XYZ file of C-alpha atoms in Angstrom:
138
model
C 240.475 50.169 115.162
C 241.234 47.730 112.283
C 239.222 46.144 109.470
C 239.696 42.363 109.400
C 239.704 42.012 105.617
C 241.541 45.186 104.698
C 244.888 44.497 102.986
C 246.237 47.960 103.999
C 245.343 47.249 107.607
C 247.364 44.090 107.305
C 250.347 45.798 105.650
C 250.226 48.775 108.030
C 250.275 46.547 111.081
C 253.047 44.272 109.771
C 251.041 41.170 108.985
C 251.993 41.257 105.317
C 255.628 42.107 104.395
C 256.378 45.375 102.615
C 259.276 47.590 101.579
C 258.929 49.848 104.609
C 260.739 53.172 104.594
C 259.238 54.641 107.865
C 257.182 53.546 110.808
C 255.938 55.056 114.027
C 253.014 54.332 116.378
C 250.331 55.647 114.040
C 251.733 55.049 110.477
C 253.720 52.830 108.192
C 255.135 54.198 104.976
C 255.798 51.617 102.223
C 257.006 51.759 98.665
C 254.140 51.315 96.165
C 254.267 47.985 94.296
C 253.015 49.780 91.110
C 255.066 53.015 91.323
C 254.394 56.080 89.211
C 258.105 56.834 89.617
C 261.130 55.399 91.490
C 260.502 55.785 95.234
C 256.639 56.240 95.022
C 255.502 55.777 98.619
C 252.194 55.177 100.354
C 251.532 56.558 103.824
C 249.198 54.069 105.598
C 247.510 54.773 108.937
C 247.617 51.812 111.245
C 244.036 52.457 112.198
C 241.359 51.815 109.478
C 239.524 54.732 108.007
C 237.630 54.424 104.723
C 238.864 57.837 103.488
C 240.008 61.243 104.752
C 236.479 62.203 105.643
C 236.279 59.347 108.118
C 239.610 59.935 109.693
C 239.874 61.224 113.317
C 241.578 64.514 113.881
C 244.820 63.078 115.194
C 245.362 60.917 112.092
C 244.471 63.700 109.703
C 246.778 66.112 111.516
C 249.707 63.666 111.144
C 249.410 63.014 107.359
C 250.663 66.273 105.869
C 253.739 66.732 108.161
C 254.689 63.046 107.503
C 254.220 63.577 103.733
C 256.642 66.549 103.926
C 259.176 64.450 105.918
C 258.973 61.601 103.326
C 259.129 63.983 100.363
C 262.175 65.747 101.808
C 263.925 62.374 102.283
C 263.182 61.528 98.636
C 264.797 64.687 97.507
C 267.883 64.047 99.650
C 268.081 60.299 99.218
C 266.949 59.802 95.683
C 267.837 63.097 94.029
C 264.228 63.912 93.298
C 263.758 67.508 92.339
C 260.222 67.678 93.773
C 257.304 65.440 94.842
C 253.504 65.181 94.632
C 251.280 64.448 97.639
C 248.108 62.777 96.339
C 245.075 61.557 98.359
C 242.163 59.988 96.440
C 238.740 59.833 97.946
C 235.991 57.696 96.298
C 235.944 55.620 93.110
C 235.456 58.610 90.769
C 238.573 60.191 92.279
C 240.684 57.011 91.615
C 240.560 55.341 95.075
C 240.766 51.643 94.632
C 241.620 50.502 98.148
C 239.194 51.857 100.732
C 241.666 52.384 103.517
C 242.914 55.980 103.918
C 246.287 56.334 102.319
C 248.394 59.151 100.908
C 250.719 58.798 97.873
C 254.035 60.638 98.044
C 255.418 60.541 94.407
C 258.972 61.762 93.840
C 259.473 63.726 90.608
C 262.632 64.019 88.642
C 263.806 66.700 86.117
C 262.759 65.567 82.739
C 260.451 62.881 84.030
C 256.951 62.217 82.828
C 253.864 64.209 83.781
C 252.193 62.203 86.491
C 249.649 64.541 88.197
C 248.439 67.177 85.837
C 245.344 68.737 84.389
C 244.413 71.413 81.955
C 243.090 74.490 83.821
C 239.533 75.299 83.016
C 237.858 78.764 82.969
C 235.194 79.905 85.274
C 233.400 83.363 85.332
C 233.302 85.258 88.676
C 229.553 84.786 89.020
C 229.843 81.071 88.485
C 232.632 80.960 91.159
C 230.461 82.915 93.606
C 227.550 80.445 93.163
C 229.813 77.460 93.525
C 231.431 78.935 96.690
C 227.981 79.547 98.179
C 226.875 75.976 97.639
C 229.970 74.690 99.393
C 229.784 77.194 102.181
C 226.141 76.430 102.861
C 227.044 72.930 104.059
C 229.997 73.744 106.224
């Protein structure tokens, strides 16, 4: 299943050249052309899914183990001291290309903050109400 006008479908399926670091039957992993750090990679499913909510179970199940494999290779091959796994869903979450993809961003000691937030505070009763709203639709 591919989307004719999707640039990530074209890259994932080899129609557009990329700096590919890994490929198998279901995925192509490329280096991001606008990296947050040296080695920043994108995991692209070869099938088109708008976001993770639209993905089939097989594709979704393959993403996290592949991210771990790529992140481990970044640590061994690039000397990264850690890595972030980031997956954005929807415009408000920062998704700009509507083809499911996962960022694997190597982190280096002393490097800049890339993925961070200030922890908020929530009272137990607020947490309980929020959990109930989410649970009600599961």
